[in-house]
């Protein structure tokens, strides 16, 4: 028996003002980062709350790769203000931070729901029970998964992605594509998750470059928000794979954007997993849906890897880790440690092909 349940209420192509006007509470904490305040997006949320006479407090100390320390600061501020709801406004780092705050609050018996307003089209964090927090002492990214972290509401308002710089569009979009491809191909993918994942893959290939080249293209922003969201739903139910494990390890040690790390690694992982024709079948199926050359399973899998490489190039994403500005000597020294970290990553168990630490060492060497 397969059970498929989507917990979060998703409002796509929505206006936050109309949704927040229905909010039944007296106090709200907004969790965000300083840039969201600077560009005026938080003012839009403030205006909506003021019209409903809702008191609010703002924590704007979210970091690009949220650390345990910054989550604790947010947690302390939320406890002091005692809101009934948390509104998270930002990219994956912000949404993960808010979800982590909810996670720790629940451990103490305090239940505060999260409303997620993503400002990027990439992480899908608005509909998942995952959060990735960085242990800065040991330079390790810690993926947390708990059903209680799932946001109650997700609002996909295209006005909140209209000011994104090209690099963020690229990193977020390729992150969403990685989610979708891994969700489709992972070891426990099923009929339901594959429908969501394939729809996301097709939507991203159709709309990501449009959004990247012209941020004023509202339709592209709306469709990318939907694609990112349903990719999140897919991997929430199916899991991911070693693409994320490897990216987590690189990001943890060298503090590079998660989405960009995923994109750099993706063609290599497709090829690694496709060395076995049985595991290559999933990539062939994706290539066929995208109408790429696929007269055989082998050709289809390779076509997908090439299509990702071309997309990366058009988005300005490097073809190898070395081009992300990482020192070769330091990187090589850390390969054994990163391989062990990746092997123990929560995402590795879902990979379509079983791996060992030597496989991962070889992958780290190849992607550099």
Coordinates of C-alpha atoms in Angstrom, one line a residue:
X1 CA 0.0 0.0 0.0
X2 CA 1.2 3.5 -0.9
X3 CA 0.2 6.5 1.2
X4 CA 0.7 9.9 -0.2
X5 CA -0.2 13.0 1.8
X6 CA 0.7 16.7 1.3
X7 CA 0.6 18.5 4.6
X8 CA 1.3 22.1 3.7
X9 CA -1.4 24.3 2.3
X10 CA 0.2 25.8 -0.9
X11 CA -1.1 29.1 -2.4
X12 CA 0.5 29.4 -5.8
X13 CA 0.6 32.7 -7.8
X14 CA -0.8 34.3 -4.7
X15 CA -0.9 37.8 -3.1
X16 CA 0.4 37.6 0.4
X17 CA -1.8 40.4 1.5
X18 CA -5.0 38.4 0.9
X19 CA -3.6 35.4 2.7
X20 CA -2.2 37.2 5.7
X21 CA -5.5 39.1 6.0
X22 CA -7.1 35.8 7.1
X23 CA -4.5 35.2 9.8
X24 CA -6.2 34.5 13.1
X25 CA -3.6 35.6 15.7
X26 CA -2.4 38.6 17.7
X27 CA 1.4 38.3 17.6
X28 CA 3.8 37.2 14.8
X29 CA 7.6 36.8 14.6
X30 CA 9.1 37.4 11.1
X31 CA 12.3 35.4 10.5
X32 CA 14.4 36.7 7.6
X33 CA 17.8 38.1 6.7
X34 CA 19.0 41.7 6.4
X35 CA 18.8 41.8 2.6
X36 CA 15.1 41.1 2.6
X37 CA 14.7 44.1 4.9
X38 CA 16.9 46.2 2.7
X39 CA 15.1 45.5 -0.6
X40 CA 11.7 46.2 0.9
X41 CA 10.1 42.7 0.9
X42 CA 9.6 42.7 4.6
X43 CA 7.8 46.0 4.4
X44 CA 5.2 44.2 2.3
X45 CA 4.6 41.7 5.1
X46 CA 4.6 44.5 7.7
X47 CA 1.9 46.4 5.8
X48 CA -0.3 43.3 5.7
X49 CA 0.1 42.6 9.4
X50 CA -0.5 46.3 10.3
X51 CA -3.8 46.2 8.4
X52 CA -4.9 43.3 10.5
X53 CA -3.7 44.9 13.7
X54 CA -1.3 42.1 14.4
X55 CA 1.7 42.8 16.6
X56 CA 5.0 41.6 15.1
X57 CA 8.7 41.3 15.9
X58 CA 11.5 40.8 13.3
X59 CA 14.6 38.6 13.5
X60 CA 16.8 39.5 10.5
X61 CA 20.0 37.7 11.5
X62 CA 19.7 34.6 9.2
X63 CA 23.0 33.7 7.6
X64 CA 23.6 32.3 4.1
X65 CA 24.4 28.9 5.6
X66 CA 22.5 29.1 8.9
X67 CA 24.6 28.0 11.8
X68 CA 23.5 26.5 15.1
X69 CA 24.5 29.8 16.7
X70 CA 22.2 31.9 14.5
X71 CA 19.3 29.5 15.0
X72 CA 19.8 29.8 18.8
X73 CA 19.6 33.6 18.5
X74 CA 16.4 33.4 16.6
X75 CA 15.0 30.9 19.1
X76 CA 15.8 33.1 22.0
X77 CA 14.1 36.1 20.3
X78 CA 11.0 34.0 19.5
X79 CA 10.8 32.8 23.1
X80 CA 11.1 36.4 24.4
X81 CA 8.3 37.7 22.1
X82 CA 6.0 34.7 22.5
X83 CA 4.3 34.8 19.1
X84 CA 1.5 32.6 17.9
X85 CA 2.9 32.2 14.4
X86 CA 6.3 32.5 12.7
X87 CA 6.5 33.9 9.2
X88 CA 9.6 33.0 7.3
X89 CA 10.5 35.3 4.4
X90 CA 13.6 34.4 2.3
X91 CA 15.5 31.6 0.6
X92 CA 16.3 28.2 1.8
X93 CA 18.5 29.4 4.7
X94 CA 15.7 31.5 6.1
X95 CA 13.0 28.8 5.7
X96 CA 15.4 26.2 7.3
X97 CA 16.2 28.5 10.2
X98 CA 12.5 29.1 10.9
X99 CA 11.8 25.3 10.7
X100 CA 14.7 24.6 13.0
X101 CA 13.3 27.1 15.5
X102 CA 10.0 25.3 15.4
X103 CA 11.8 22.0 15.9
X104 CA 13.5 23.1 19.0
X105 CA 10.4 24.9 20.4
X106 CA 8.4 21.6 20.0
X107 CA 11.0 19.9 22.1
X108 CA 10.0 22.2 24.9
X109 CA 6.3 21.7 24.4
X110 CA 5.7 25.0 22.5
X111 CA 3.8 24.6 19.2
X112 CA 4.2 27.6 16.9
X113 CA 3.3 27.0 13.2
X114 CA 5.4 28.4 10.3
X115 CA 4.1 30.3 7.3
X116 CA 6.8 30.1 4.6
X117 CA 7.1 32.8 1.9
X118 CA 10.0 31.8 -0.4
X119 CA 11.9 34.5 -2.2
X120 CA 13.8 32.1 -4.4
X121 CA 12.7 29.3 -6.7
X122 CA 15.0 26.5 -5.7
X123 CA 15.0 24.9 -2.3
X124 CA 11.4 23.7 -2.0
X125 CA 11.9 24.1 1.8
X126 CA 8.4 25.6 2.0
X127 CA 6.9 22.1 1.7
X128 CA 9.5 19.8 3.3
X129 CA 10.4 18.5 6.7
X130 CA 14.1 18.9 6.1
X131 CA 16.4 21.7 7.4
X132 CA 20.2 22.0 6.9
X133 CA 22.1 23.7 9.7
X134 CA 25.8 24.3 9.8
X135 CA 28.0 23.2 12.7
X136 CA 30.7 26.0 12.3
X137 CA 33.0 24.4 14.9
X138 CA 33.4 21.2 12.8
X139 CA 32.6 22.8 9.4
X140 CA 29.9 20.2 8.8
X141 CA 26.4 20.7 7.4
X142 CA 23.8 18.8 9.5
X143 CA 20.6 17.8 7.7
X144 CA 17.7 17.5 10.1
X145 CA 14.4 15.7 9.2
X146 CA 11.3 15.8 11.3
X147 CA 7.6 15.9 10.3
X148 CA 7.0 18.5 12.9
X149 CA 9.1 21.0 10.9
X150 CA 6.7 21.0 8.0
X151 CA 5.3 24.6 7.4
X152 CA 1.6 25.0 7.8
X153 CA 1.2 27.3 4.9
X154 CA 3.4 28.2 1.8
X155 CA 2.7 31.4 -0.1
X156 CA 4.2 31.5 -3.6
X157 CA 3.9 35.2 -4.5
X158 CA 5.8 36.1 -7.7
X159 CA 6.4 39.6 -6.5
X160 CA 8.8 38.2 -3.9
X161 CA 11.1 36.8 -6.7
X162 CA 11.0 39.8 -8.9
X163 CA 14.2 41.4 -7.5
X164 CA 16.4 38.3 -7.6
X165 CA 19.9 38.7 -9.0
X166 CA 20.9 36.4 -11.8
X167 CA 23.3 34.3 -9.6
X168 CA 20.5 33.5 -7.1
X169 CA 18.1 32.6 -10.0
X170 CA 20.7 30.2 -11.3
X171 CA 21.7 28.6 -8.0
X172 CA 18.1 28.2 -6.9
X173 CA 16.9 26.8 -10.2
X174 CA 19.6 24.3 -10.6
X175 CA 19.1 23.2 -6.9
X176 CA 15.4 22.6 -7.8
X177 CA 16.4 20.6 -10.8
X178 CA 18.7 18.5 -8.7
X179 CA 15.9 17.9 -6.2
X180 CA 13.6 16.7 -9.0
X181 CA 16.1 14.5 -10.8
X182 CA 17.2 12.8 -7.5
X183 CA 13.6 12.4 -6.4
X184 CA 12.7 10.8 -9.7
X185 CA 15.6 8.4 -9.7
X186 CA 16.2 7.6 -6.0
X187 CA 15.8 4.1 -4.7
X188 CA 12.4 4.6 -3.1
X189 CA 10.7 6.7 -5.8
X190 CA 7.2 5.7 -6.5
X191 CA 4.4 6.5 -9.0
X192 CA 3.2 9.6 -7.0
X193 CA 6.7 11.1 -6.4
X194 CA 7.8 10.5 -10.0
X195 CA 4.7 12.4 -11.3
X196 CA 5.6 15.4 -9.2
X197 CA 9.4 15.1 -10.0
X198 CA 8.9 14.7 -13.8
X199 CA 6.5 17.7 -13.9
X200 CA 9.1 19.8 -12.0
X201 CA 11.9 18.7 -14.3
X202 CA 10.0 19.7 -17.4
X203 CA 8.9 22.9 -15.9
X204 CA 12.4 23.9 -14.9
X205 CA 13.9 23.1 -18.3
X206 CA 11.1 25.2 -19.9
X207 CA 11.2 28.2 -17.6
X208 CA 14.6 28.6 -15.8
X209 CA 16.5 30.2 -18.6
X210 CA 13.5 32.5 -19.3
X211 CA 13.5 33.7 -15.7
X212 CA 17.3 34.0 -15.7
X213 CA 17.4 36.1 -18.8
X214 CA 14.4 38.3 -18.0
X215 CA 13.5 38.5 -14.3
X216 CA 10.4 40.7 -15.4
X217 CA 8.9 37.6 -17.1
X218 CA 6.1 37.0 -14.5
X219 CA 4.9 33.8 -16.1
X220 CA 8.4 32.3 -15.8
X221 CA 8.6 33.3 -12.2
X222 CA 5.2 31.8 -11.4
X223 CA 6.1 28.5 -13.2
X224 CA 9.5 28.3 -11.6
X225 CA 8.0 28.8 -8.1
X226 CA 5.5 26.0 -8.8
X227 CA 8.3 23.7 -10.2
X228 CA 10.5 24.3 -7.2
X229 CA 7.6 23.6 -4.8
X230 CA 6.5 20.4 -6.4
X231 CA 10.1 19.2 -6.6
X232 CA 10.2 19.8 -2.9
X233 CA 7.0 17.7 -2.4
X234 CA 8.6 14.9 -4.5
X235 CA 11.8 14.7 -2.5
X236 CA 10.0 15.1 0.8
X237 CA 8.2 11.8 0.0
X238 CA 11.0 10.0 -1.8
X239 CA 14.3 11.2 -0.5
X240 CA 17.4 12.3 -2.4
X241 CA 20.8 10.9 -3.2
X242 CA 24.6 11.3 -3.2
X243 CA 24.4 14.5 -5.3
X244 CA 23.2 16.3 -2.2
X245 CA 25.6 14.3 0.1
X246 CA 28.6 15.4 -1.9
X247 CA 27.3 19.0 -2.2
X248 CA 26.6 19.1 1.6
X249 CA 30.2 18.0 2.3
X250 CA 31.8 20.6 -0.1
X251 CA 29.5 23.4 1.1
X252 CA 30.3 22.5 4.7
X253 CA 34.0 22.7 4.3
X254 CA 34.3 25.5 1.8
X255 CA 31.2 27.6 2.5
X256 CA 29.9 27.6 -1.1
X257 CA 26.3 28.1 -2.1
X258 CA 24.4 24.9 -1.8
X259 CA 22.5 25.2 -5.1
X260 CA 25.6 26.0 -7.0
X261 CA 27.5 23.0 -5.5
X262 CA 24.6 20.8 -6.5
X263 CA 24.7 22.1 -10.1
X264 CA 28.4 21.6 -10.5
X265 CA 28.2 18.0 -9.2
X266 CA 25.0 16.9 -11.0
X267 CA 26.4 15.8 -14.4
X268 CA 29.1 13.7 -12.7
X269 CA 26.6 12.0 -10.5
X270 CA 24.3 11.2 -13.4
X271 CA 27.3 9.6 -15.2
X272 CA 28.4 7.7 -12.0
X273 CA 24.9 6.3 -11.4
X274 CA 24.5 5.5 -15.1
X275 CA 27.5 3.1 -15.2
X276 CA 25.0 0.4 -14.4
X277 CA 22.3 0.1 -17.1
X278 CA 19.7 -0.8 -14.6
X279 CA 20.2 2.5 -12.7
X280 CA 20.7 4.4 -15.9
X281 CA 17.1 3.6 -16.8
X282 CA 15.6 6.4 -14.7
X283 CA 17.8 9.0 -16.5
X284 CA 16.8 7.5 -19.8
X285 CA 13.1 8.0 -18.9
X286 CA 13.8 11.7 -18.0
X287 CA 15.7 12.2 -21.3
X288 CA 12.8 10.7 -23.2
X289 CA 10.3 13.0 -21.6
X290 CA 12.5 16.0 -22.4
X291 CA 12.8 14.7 -26.1
X292 CA 16.5 14.4 -25.9
X293 CA 18.5 11.9 -28.0
X294 CA 17.8 8.5 -26.4
X295 CA 17.9 5.6 -28.9
X296 CA 19.3 3.5 -26.1
X297 CA 19.4 3.7 -22.3
X298 CA 23.0 4.6 -22.4
X299 CA 22.5 7.4 -24.9
X300 CA 19.5 8.8 -22.9
X301 CA 21.4 8.9 -19.7
X302 CA 24.4 10.7 -21.4
X303 CA 22.0 13.1 -23.1
X304 CA 20.6 14.1 -19.8
X305 CA 24.1 14.7 -18.4
X306 CA 25.0 16.8 -21.4
X307 CA 21.7 18.8 -21.2
X308 CA 22.5 19.7 -17.6
X309 CA 26.1 20.7 -18.6
X310 CA 24.6 23.0 -21.3
X311 CA 22.1 24.5 -18.8
X312 CA 24.9 25.1 -16.3
X313 CA 26.9 26.9 -18.9
X314 CA 24.0 29.1 -19.9
X315 CA 23.4 29.9 -16.2
X316 CA 27.1 30.8 -15.5
X317 CA 27.5 27.8 -13.2
X318 CA 31.1 26.3 -13.2
X319 CA 31.8 23.0 -14.9
X320 CA 34.0 21.8 -12.0
X321 CA 34.6 22.4 -8.3
X322 CA 38.0 24.0 -9.0
X323 CA 36.3 26.8 -10.8
X324 CA 34.4 27.8 -7.6
X325 CA 37.6 29.2 -6.2
X326 CA 38.6 26.3 -4.0
X327 CA 42.3 25.5 -3.3
X328 CA 43.4 22.2 -4.8
X329 CA 45.8 21.3 -2.1
X330 CA 43.4 21.9 0.7
X331 CA 40.6 20.2 -1.2
X332 CA 42.6 17.0 -1.8
X333 CA 43.7 16.9 1.8
X334 CA 40.0 16.9 2.9
X335 CA 38.8 14.3 0.4
X336 CA 38.9 11.3 2.9
X337 CA 37.0 13.4 5.5
X338 CA 34.5 14.6 3.0
X339 CA 33.9 11.1 1.7
X340 CA 33.2 9.8 5.2
X341 CA 30.8 12.8 5.8
X342 CA 29.0 12.1 2.5
X343 CA 28.7 8.4 3.2
X344 CA 27.0 9.2 6.5
X345 CA 24.8 11.9 5.1
X346 CA 21.0 11.3 5.4
X347 CA 20.6 11.6 1.6
X348 CA 23.1 8.8 0.7
X349 CA 20.7 6.0 1.7
X350 CA 18.3 7.1 -1.1
X351 CA 20.8 7.0 -3.9
X352 CA 19.8 4.8 -6.8
X353 CA 23.2 3.1 -6.8
X354 CA 24.8 1.7 -3.6
X355 CA 28.1 3.5 -2.8
X356 CA 31.0 3.0 -0.5
X357 CA 33.6 5.4 0.8
X358 CA 36.0 4.6 -2.0
X359 CA 33.3 5.4 -4.6
X360 CA 32.8 8.7 -2.9
X361 CA 36.5 9.5 -2.8
X362 CA 36.7 8.9 -6.6
X363 CA 33.7 11.2 -7.1
X364 CA 35.2 14.0 -5.1
X365 CA 38.4 13.7 -7.2
X366 CA 36.5 13.7 -10.5
X367 CA 34.3 16.7 -9.7
X368 CA 37.3 18.8 -8.8

